[in-house]
Coordinates of C-alpha atoms in Angstrom, one line a residue:
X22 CA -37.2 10.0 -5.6
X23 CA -35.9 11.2 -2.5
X24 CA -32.6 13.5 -3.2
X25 CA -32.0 14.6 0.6
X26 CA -28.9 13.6 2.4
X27 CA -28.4 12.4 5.8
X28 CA -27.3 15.6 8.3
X29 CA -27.4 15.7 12.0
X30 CA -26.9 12.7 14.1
X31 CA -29.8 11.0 13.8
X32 CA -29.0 7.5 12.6
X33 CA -29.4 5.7 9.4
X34 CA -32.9 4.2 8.3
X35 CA -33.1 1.4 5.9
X36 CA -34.8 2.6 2.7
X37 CA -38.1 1.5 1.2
X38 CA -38.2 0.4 -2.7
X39 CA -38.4 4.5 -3.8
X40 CA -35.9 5.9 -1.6
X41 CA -32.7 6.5 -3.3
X42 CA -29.7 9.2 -2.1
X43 CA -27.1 11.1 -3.7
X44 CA -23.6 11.6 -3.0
X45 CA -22.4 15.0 -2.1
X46 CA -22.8 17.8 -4.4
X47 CA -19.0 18.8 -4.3
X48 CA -18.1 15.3 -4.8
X49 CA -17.6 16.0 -8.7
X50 CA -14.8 18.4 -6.8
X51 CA -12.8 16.3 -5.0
X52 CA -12.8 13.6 -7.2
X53 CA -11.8 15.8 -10.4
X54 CA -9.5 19.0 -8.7
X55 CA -6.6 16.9 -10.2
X56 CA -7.8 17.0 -14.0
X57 CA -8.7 20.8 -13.8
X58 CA -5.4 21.6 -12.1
X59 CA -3.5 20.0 -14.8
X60 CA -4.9 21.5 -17.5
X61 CA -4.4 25.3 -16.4
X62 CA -0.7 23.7 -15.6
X63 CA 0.1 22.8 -19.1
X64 CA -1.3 25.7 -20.3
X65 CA 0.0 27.8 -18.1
X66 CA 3.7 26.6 -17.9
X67 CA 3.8 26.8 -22.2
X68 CA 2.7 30.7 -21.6
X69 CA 5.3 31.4 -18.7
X70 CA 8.1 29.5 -20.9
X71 CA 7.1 31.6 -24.0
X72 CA 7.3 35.2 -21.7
X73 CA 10.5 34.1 -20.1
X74 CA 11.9 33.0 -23.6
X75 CA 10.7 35.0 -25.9
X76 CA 9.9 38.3 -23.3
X77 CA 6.5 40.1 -23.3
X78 CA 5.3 42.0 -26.6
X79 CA 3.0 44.3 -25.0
X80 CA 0.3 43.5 -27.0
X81 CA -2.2 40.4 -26.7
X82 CA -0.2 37.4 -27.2
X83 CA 2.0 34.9 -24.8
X84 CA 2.8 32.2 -26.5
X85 CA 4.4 32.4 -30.3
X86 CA 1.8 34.8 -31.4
X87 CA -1.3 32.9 -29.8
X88 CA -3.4 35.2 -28.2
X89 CA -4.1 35.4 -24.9
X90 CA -7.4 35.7 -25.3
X91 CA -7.5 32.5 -27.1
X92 CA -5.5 30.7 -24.3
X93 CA -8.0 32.2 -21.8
X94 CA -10.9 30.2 -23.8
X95 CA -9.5 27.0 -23.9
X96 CA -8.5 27.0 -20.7
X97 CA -11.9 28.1 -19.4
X98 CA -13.5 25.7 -22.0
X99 CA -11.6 22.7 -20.5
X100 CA -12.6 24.0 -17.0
X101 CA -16.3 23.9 -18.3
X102 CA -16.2 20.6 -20.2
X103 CA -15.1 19.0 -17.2
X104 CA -17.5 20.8 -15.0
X105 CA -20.5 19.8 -16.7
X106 CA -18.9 16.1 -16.7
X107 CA -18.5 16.1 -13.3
X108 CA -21.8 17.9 -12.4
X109 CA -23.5 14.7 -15.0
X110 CA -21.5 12.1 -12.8
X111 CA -22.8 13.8 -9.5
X112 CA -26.0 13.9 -11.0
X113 CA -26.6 10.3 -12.6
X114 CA -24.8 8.4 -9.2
X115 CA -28.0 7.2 -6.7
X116 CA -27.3 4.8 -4.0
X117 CA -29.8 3.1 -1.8
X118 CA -29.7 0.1 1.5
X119 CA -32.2 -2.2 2.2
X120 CA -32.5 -4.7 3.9
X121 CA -31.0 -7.2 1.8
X122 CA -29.0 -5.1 -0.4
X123 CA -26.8 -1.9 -1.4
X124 CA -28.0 -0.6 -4.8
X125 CA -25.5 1.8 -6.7
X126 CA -26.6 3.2 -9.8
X127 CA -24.1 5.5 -12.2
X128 CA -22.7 6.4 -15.7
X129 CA -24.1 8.8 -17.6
X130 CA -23.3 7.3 -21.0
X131 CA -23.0 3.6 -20.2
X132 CA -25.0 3.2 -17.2
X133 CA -23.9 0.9 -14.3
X134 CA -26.2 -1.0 -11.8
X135 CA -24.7 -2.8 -9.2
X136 CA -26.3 -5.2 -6.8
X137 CA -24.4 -6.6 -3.4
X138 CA -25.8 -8.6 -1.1
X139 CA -25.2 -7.1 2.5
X140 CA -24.8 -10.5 4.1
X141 CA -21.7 -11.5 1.7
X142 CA -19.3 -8.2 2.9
X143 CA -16.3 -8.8 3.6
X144 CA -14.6 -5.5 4.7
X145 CA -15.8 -1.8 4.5
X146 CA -13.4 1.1 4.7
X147 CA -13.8 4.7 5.5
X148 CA -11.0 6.6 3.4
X149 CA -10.5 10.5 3.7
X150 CA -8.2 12.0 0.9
X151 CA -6.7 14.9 1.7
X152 CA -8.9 17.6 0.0
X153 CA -12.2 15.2 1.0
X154 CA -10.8 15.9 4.6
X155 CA -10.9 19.9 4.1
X156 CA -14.6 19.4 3.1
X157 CA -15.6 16.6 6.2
X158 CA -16.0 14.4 3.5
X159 CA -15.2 10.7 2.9
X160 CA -15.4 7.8 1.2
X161 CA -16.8 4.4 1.5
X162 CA -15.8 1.9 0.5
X163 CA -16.4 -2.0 0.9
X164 CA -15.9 -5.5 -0.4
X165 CA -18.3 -8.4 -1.5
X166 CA -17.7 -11.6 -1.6
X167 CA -19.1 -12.3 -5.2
X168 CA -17.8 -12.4 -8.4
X169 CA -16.2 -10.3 -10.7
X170 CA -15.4 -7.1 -9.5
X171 CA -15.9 -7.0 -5.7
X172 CA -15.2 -3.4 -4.1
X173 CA -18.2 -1.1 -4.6
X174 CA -17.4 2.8 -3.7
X175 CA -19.5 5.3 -2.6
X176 CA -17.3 9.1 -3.4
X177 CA -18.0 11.4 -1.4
X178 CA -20.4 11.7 1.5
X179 CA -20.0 13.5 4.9
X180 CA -18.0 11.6 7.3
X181 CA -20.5 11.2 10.1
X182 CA -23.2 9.9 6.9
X183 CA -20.6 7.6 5.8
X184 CA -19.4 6.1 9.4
X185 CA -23.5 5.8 9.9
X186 CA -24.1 4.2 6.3
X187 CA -21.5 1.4 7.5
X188 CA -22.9 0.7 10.6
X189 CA -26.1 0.0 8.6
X190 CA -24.5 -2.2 6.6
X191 CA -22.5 -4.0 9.1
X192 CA -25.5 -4.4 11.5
X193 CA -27.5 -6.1 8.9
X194 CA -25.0 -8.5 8.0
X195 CA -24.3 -9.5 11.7
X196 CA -28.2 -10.2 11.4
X197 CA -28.7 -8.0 14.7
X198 CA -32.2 -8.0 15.9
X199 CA -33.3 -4.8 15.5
X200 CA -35.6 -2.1 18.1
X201 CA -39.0 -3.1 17.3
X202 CA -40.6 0.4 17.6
X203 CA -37.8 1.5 15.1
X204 CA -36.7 -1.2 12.9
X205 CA -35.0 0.8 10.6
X206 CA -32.6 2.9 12.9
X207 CA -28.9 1.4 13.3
X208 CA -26.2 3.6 15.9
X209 CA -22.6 2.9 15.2
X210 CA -21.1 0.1 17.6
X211 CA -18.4 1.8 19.9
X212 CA -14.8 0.4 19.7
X213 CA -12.2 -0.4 21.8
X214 CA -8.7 0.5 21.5
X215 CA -6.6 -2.6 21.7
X216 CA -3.0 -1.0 20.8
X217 CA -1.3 2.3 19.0
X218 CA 1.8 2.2 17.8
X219 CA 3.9 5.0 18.2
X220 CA 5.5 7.4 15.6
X221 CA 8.9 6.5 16.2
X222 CA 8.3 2.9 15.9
X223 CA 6.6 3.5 12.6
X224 CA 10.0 5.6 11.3
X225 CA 12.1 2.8 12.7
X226 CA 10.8 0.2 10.9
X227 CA 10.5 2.0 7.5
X228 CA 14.3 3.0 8.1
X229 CA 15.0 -0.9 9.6
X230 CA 12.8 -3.0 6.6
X231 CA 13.8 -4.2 3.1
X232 CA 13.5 -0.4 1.5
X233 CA 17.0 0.1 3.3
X234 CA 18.8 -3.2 2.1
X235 CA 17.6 -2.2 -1.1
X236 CA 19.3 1.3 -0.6
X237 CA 22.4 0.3 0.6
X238 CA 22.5 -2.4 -2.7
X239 CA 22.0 0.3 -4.9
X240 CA 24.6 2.5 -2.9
X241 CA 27.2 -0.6 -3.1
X242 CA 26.5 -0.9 -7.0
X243 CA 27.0 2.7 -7.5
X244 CA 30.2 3.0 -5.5
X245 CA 31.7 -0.4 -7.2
X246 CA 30.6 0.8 -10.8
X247 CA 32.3 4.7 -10.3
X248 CA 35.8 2.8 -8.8
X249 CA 35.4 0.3 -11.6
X250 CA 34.9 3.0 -14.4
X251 CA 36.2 5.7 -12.8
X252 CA 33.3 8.3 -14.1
X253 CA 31.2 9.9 -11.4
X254 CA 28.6 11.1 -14.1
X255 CA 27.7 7.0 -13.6
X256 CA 25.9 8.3 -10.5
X257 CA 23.3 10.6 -12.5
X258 CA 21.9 6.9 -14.0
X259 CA 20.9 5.9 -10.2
X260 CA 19.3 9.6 -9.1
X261 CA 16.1 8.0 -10.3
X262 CA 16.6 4.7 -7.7
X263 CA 17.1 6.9 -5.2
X264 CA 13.9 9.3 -5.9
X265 CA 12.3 5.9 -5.9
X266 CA 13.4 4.9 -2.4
X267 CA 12.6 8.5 -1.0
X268 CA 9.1 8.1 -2.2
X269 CA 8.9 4.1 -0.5
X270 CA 10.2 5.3 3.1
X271 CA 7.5 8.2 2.2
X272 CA 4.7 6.2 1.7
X273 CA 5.4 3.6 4.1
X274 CA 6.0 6.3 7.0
X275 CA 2.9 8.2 6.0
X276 CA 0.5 5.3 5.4
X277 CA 1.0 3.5 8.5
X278 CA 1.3 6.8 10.6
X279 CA -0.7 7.0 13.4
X280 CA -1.6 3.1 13.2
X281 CA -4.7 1.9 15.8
X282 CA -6.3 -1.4 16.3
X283 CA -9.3 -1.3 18.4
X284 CA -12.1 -4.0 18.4
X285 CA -16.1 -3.8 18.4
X286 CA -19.4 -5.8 18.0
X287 CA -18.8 -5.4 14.4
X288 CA -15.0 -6.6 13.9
X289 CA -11.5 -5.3 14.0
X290 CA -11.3 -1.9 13.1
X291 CA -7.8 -0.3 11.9
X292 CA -7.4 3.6 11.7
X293 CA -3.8 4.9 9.8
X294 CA -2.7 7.6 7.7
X295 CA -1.2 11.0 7.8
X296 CA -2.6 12.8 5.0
X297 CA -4.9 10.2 3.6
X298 CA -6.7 8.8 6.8
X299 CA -8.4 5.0 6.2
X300 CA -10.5 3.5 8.6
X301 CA -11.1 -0.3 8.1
X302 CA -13.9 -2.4 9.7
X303 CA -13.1 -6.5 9.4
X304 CA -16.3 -8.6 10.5
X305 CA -15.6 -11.6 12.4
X306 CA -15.2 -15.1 10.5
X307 CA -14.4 -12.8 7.2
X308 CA -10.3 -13.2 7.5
X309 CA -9.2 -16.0 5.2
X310 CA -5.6 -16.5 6.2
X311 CA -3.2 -14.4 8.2
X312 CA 0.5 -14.3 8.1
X313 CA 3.4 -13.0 10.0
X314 CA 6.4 -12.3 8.7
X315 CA 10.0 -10.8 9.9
X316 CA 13.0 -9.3 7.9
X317 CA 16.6 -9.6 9.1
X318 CA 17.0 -6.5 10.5
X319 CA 13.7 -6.4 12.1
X320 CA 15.5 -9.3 14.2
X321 CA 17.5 -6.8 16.5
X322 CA 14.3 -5.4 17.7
X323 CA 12.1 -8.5 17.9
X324 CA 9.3 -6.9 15.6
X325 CA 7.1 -8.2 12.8
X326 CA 4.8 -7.5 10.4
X327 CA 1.0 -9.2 10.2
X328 CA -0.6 -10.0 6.9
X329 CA -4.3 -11.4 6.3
X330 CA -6.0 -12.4 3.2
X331 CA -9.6 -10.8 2.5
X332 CA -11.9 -11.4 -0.1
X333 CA -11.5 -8.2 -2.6
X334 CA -8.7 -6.9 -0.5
X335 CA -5.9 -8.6 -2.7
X336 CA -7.2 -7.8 -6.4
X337 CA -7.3 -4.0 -5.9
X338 CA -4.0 -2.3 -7.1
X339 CA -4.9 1.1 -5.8
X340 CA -3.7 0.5 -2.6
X341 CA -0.6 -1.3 -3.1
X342 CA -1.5 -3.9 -0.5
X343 CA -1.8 -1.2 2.4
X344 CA -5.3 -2.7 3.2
X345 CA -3.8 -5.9 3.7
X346 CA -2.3 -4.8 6.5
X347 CA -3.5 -6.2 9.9
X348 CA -0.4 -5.0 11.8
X349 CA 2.6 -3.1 9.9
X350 CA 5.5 -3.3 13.0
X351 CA 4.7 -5.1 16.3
X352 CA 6.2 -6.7 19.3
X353 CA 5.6 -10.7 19.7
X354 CA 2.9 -9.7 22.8
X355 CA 1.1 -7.3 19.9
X356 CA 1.5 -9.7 17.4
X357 CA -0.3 -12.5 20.2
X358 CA -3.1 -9.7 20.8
X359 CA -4.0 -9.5 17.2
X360 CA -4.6 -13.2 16.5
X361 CA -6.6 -13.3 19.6
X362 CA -9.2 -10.9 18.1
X363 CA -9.1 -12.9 15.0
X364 CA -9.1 -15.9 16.1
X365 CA -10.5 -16.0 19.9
X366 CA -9.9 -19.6 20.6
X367 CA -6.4 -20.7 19.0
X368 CA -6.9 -24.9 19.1
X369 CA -4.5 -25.4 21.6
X370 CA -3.8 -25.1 25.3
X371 CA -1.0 -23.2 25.4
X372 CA -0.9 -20.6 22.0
X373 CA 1.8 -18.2 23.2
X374 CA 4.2 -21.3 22.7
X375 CA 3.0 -23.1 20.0
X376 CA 2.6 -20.0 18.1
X377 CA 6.5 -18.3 19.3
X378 CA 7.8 -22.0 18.4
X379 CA 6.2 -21.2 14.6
X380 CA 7.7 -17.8 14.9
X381 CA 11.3 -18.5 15.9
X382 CA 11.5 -22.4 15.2
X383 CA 13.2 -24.6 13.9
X384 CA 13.2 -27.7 15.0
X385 CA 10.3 -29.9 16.0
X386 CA 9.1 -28.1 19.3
X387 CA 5.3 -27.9 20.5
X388 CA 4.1 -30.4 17.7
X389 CA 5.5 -28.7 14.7
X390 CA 6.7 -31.7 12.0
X391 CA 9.3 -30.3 9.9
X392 CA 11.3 -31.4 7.0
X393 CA 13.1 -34.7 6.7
X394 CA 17.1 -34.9 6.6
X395 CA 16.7 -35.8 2.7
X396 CA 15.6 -32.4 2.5
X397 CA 19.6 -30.9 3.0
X398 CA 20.4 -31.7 -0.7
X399 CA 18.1 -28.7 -2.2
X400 CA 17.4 -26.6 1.1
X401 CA 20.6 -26.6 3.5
X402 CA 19.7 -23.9 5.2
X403 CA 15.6 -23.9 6.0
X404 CA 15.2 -27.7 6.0
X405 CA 14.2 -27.7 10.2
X406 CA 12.4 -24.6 9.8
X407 CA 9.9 -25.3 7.1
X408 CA 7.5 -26.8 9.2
X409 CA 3.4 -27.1 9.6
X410 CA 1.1 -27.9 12.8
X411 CA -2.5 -28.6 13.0
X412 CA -4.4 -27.5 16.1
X413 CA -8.4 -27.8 16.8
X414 CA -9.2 -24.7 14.6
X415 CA -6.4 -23.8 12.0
X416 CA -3.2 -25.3 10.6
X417 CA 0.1 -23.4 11.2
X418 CA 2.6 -23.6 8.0
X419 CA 6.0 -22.2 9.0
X420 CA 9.4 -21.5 6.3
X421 CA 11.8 -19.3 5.4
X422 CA 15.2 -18.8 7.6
X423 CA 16.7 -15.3 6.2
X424 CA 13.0 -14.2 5.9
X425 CA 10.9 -15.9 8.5
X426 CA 7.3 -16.1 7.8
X427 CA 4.5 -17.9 9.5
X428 CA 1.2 -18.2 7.7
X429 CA -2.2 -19.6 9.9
X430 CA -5.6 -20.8 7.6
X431 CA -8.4 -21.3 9.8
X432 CA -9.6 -25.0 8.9
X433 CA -13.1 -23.3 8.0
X434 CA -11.5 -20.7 5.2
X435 CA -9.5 -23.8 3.6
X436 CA -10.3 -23.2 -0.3
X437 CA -8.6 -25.9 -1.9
X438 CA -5.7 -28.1 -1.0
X439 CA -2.3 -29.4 -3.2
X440 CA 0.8 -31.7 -3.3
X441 CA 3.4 -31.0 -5.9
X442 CA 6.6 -33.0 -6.4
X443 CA 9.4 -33.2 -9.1
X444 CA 11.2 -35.2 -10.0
X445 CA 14.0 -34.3 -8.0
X446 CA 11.9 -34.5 -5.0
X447 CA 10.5 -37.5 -6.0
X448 CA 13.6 -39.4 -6.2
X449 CA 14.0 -37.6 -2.8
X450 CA 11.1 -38.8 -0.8
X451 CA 10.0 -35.2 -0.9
X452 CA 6.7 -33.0 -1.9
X453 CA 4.9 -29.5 -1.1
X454 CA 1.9 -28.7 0.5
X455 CA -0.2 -26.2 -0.3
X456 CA -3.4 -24.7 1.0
X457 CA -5.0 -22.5 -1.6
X458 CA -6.8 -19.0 -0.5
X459 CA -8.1 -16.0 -1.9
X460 CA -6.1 -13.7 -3.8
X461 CA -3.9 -11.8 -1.8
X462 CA -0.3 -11.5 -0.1
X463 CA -0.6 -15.0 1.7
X464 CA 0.2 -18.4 0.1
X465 CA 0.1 -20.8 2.5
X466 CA 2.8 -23.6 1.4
X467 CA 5.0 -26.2 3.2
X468 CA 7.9 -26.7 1.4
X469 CA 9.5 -30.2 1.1
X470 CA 7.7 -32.5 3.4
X471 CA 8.3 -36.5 3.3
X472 CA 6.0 -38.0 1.1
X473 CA 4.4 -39.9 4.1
X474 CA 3.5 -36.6 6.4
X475 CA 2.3 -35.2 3.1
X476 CA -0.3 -37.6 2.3
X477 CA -1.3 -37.9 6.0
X478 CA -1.3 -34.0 6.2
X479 CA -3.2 -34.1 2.2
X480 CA -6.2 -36.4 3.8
X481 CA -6.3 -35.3 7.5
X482 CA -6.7 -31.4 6.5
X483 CA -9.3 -32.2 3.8
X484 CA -11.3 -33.8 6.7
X485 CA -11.0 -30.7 9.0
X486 CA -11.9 -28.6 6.7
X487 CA -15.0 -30.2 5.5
X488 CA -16.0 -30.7 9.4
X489 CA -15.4 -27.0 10.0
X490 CA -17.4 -25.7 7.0
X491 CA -20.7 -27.8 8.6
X492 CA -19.4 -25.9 12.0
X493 CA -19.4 -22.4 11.1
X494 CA -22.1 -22.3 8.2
X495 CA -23.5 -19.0 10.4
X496 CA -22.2 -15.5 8.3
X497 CA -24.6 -13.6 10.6
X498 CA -21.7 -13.4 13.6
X499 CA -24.1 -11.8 16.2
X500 CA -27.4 -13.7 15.1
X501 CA -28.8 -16.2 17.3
X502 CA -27.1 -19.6 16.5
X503 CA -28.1 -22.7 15.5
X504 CA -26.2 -25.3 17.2
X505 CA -25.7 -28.9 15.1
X506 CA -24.4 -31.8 15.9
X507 CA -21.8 -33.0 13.0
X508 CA -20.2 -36.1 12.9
X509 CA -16.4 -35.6 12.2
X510 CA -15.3 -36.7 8.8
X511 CA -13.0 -39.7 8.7
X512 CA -9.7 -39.9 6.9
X513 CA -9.5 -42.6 3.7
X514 CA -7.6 -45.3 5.2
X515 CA -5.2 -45.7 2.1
X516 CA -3.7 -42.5 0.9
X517 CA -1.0 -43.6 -1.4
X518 CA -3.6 -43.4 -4.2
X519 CA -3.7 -39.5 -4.0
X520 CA -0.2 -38.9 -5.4
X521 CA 0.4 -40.6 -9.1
X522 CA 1.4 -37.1 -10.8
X523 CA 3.3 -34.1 -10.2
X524 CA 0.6 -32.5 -9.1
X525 CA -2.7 -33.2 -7.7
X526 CA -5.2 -31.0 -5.9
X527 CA -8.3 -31.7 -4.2
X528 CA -11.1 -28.4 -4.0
X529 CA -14.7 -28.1 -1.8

């Protein structure tokens, strides 16, 4: 077994069937400061609170008569125990990349072996914490697109290790044709910076998004319940809401700090983070729906925020959906630039006006079929803006008035599709739409079409979707491709027979 890591800059080399590697030796550190801090904090505090309270005998004890010695051994016991687990983690943790896989082996107790097949990523992330980042360390960290749990880590290798592990791993599943005199060496593909957004629009929109109508709801409540009851102590019971807020415009201000799109041969990479620094790497063709979405406030300045859905990315509840994040505050020209590296041809002729019509709406404009007039009775306000619009690749789905949102499904990443109706719709002409993805912040819907554009829409979609799949069968995005002719899949002439229930969904 080999046991030596990667140093230097020489670049990566695909292992043979008895080459395995270990994380890094202070790994067990970084990942388990936190456990040995708070033990020598509870133990600590209990002894100051005894000297303060009960003042210093002079002799051997701190706390109540305990000795000090005593204290001293548990304390260095715990440090020990943990120690030796940590070392036994380190220890029993291999990993190893072929050409077809990444192997990770650990557990000391109950041991783990994972599998993933390097064609099937999805994602990979390079994430520094901030004591991995005093020790050049970081994490990797990527998603598979197979079942059960998808993200597979690799805590803690060196930085330049882990950006040249991922470049491995990316290169193989973008089926590059490797240098024939050294198969086995991969250099990371260089980037290019496509936008930054700047500090103060990063504060801005923290200060500008919900967390501050939330804030000012809980400051109106307050003030209405202390003139109601007249008893300020009423204010104590909302010191925790407030904490609560501090810490959202903190993490939101922090975790989108320094915020960087830049594109290379291997996807859209994102770089963000003040103290814990993430850098994400999104193959081509692996986004499965991306929406855009703008708060009232956010109005005055024109700016929105840009969603996608990503195998793994939405079942992981570490990360609070930060990782969802394609683009956290941007102008409409950003938010045009980012769909282009996503999806480079948009269907349609003229995609800065189809696409600002599904931004801003309503009405009908540039092809988008909205909601009939029956729809007034239950939505008065949205009707003309819940909308959809099919172009050549993906179908637009457009709602919301107070809280506009626009979500795009490319026809190829089309999961499932649905109609639901009521019975209040039904005696209203009326049903919903609904394109089913993978788990995540996006559910593409179209609420209350007529029953007729629903159908039409219900048939018309399943057939671009199918066609699309036979399209873009291809994972490998920078393999040689094989070109096919497919015949485009004809609607079913009668579609009245698709809707009998309330609901009724049709899958691939």
């Amino acid at each position: 077994m080999s046991e030596n890591l990667l140093d230097g800059e020489q670049p990566f080399t695909t292992d043979d069937a008895e080459s395995w590697h270990r994380v890094h030796p202070i790994s067990p550190l970084v990942r388990g400061w936190v456990a040995v801090v708070a033990v020598i904090f509870i133990f600590g505090r209990n002894s100051l609170e005894s000297v303060f309270t009960r003042g210093w005998d002079g002799g051997d004890s701190l706390t109540g008569g305990t000795p000090a010695l005593f204290i001293a051994a548990i304390v260095g016991g715990a440090i020990v125990i943990f120690g030796a687990a940590f070392f036994l983690s380190w220890r029993f943790t291999r990993y190893q990349v072929t050409d077809e896989h990444v192997h990770i082996n650990s557990g000391v107790v109950f041991r783990q072996q994972r599998r993933a097949r390097i064609d099937r990523v999805q994602a990979i992330d390079v994430v520094q914490p901030l004591v991995a980042r005093a020790f050049g360390l970081a994490e990797l960290k990527f998603e598979v697109a197979d079942g059960g749990k998808s993200a597979m880590k690799l805590s803690f290798l060196k930085l330049a290790e882990a950006k040249r592990l991922r470049a491995a791993i990316l290169a193989r599943a973008a089926g590059v044709a490797l240098d024939p005199a050294a198969p086995g060496q991969v250099q990371e593909a260089p980037e290019t910076l496509v936008l930054a957004l700047k500090p103060g629009r990063i504060i801005g929109a923290a200060l500008f998004g919900s967390t501050t109508i939330v804030a000012v709801c809980v400051i109106v409540a307050a003030v209405v319940a202390v003139a109601w009851s007249g008893e300020p102590g009423i204010l104590v019971g909302a010191v925790p809401l407030f904490i609560g807020i501090g810490a959202a415009y903190w993490k939101n201000i922090t975790g989108e700090f320094n915020f960087r799109v830049a594109l290379s041969p291997d996807g859209v990479r994102l770089h963000y983070g003040l103290l814990e620094t993430r850098s994400q790497t999104i193959p081509p063709g692996r986004v499965q729906a991306v929406g855009i979405t703008q708060g009232p406030l956010w109005r005055l300045f024109g700016w929105y925020r840009v969603h996608v859905n990503v195998a793994g990315y939405g079942t992981d509840p570490s990360d609070h959906g930060s990782r969802t994040v394609l683009l956290p505050v941007g102008t409409l020209d950003e938010v045009m630039a980012v769909l282009g590296l996503l999806f480079p041809d948009p269907g349609v002729d003229n995609p800065f006006e189809v696409f600002g019509a599904g931004l801003r709406g309503p009405g009908d404009a540039h092809g988008f079929v909205h909601s009939p007039r029956s729809a007034r009775w239950i939505d008065p306000l949205s009707w003309r803006r819940n909308a959809f619009r099919a172009t050549e690749t993906a179908l637009l789905c457009r709602r919301g008035v107070i809280f506009r949102s626009l979500q795009v499904v490319p026809h190829e990443r089309t999961q499932s599709l649905g109609l639901r109706q009521g019975p209040l719709m039904a005696a209203l002409g009326l049903v919903d739409f609904e394109l089913h993805s993978t788990a995540g912040p996006i559910r593409p819907l179209v609420h209350h079409m007529s029953l007729a554009n629903g159908l039409q829409l219900f048939d018309e979609q399943a057939a671009r979707a199918a066609t699309a799949r036979r399209i873009h069968r291809n994972e490998k995005w920078l393999a040689t491709p094989v070109v096919e002719a497919v015949e485009p899949v004809a609607a079913p002439a009668d579609t009245e027979q698709h809707l009998r229930t309330e609901e009724h969904e049709r899958g691939y």
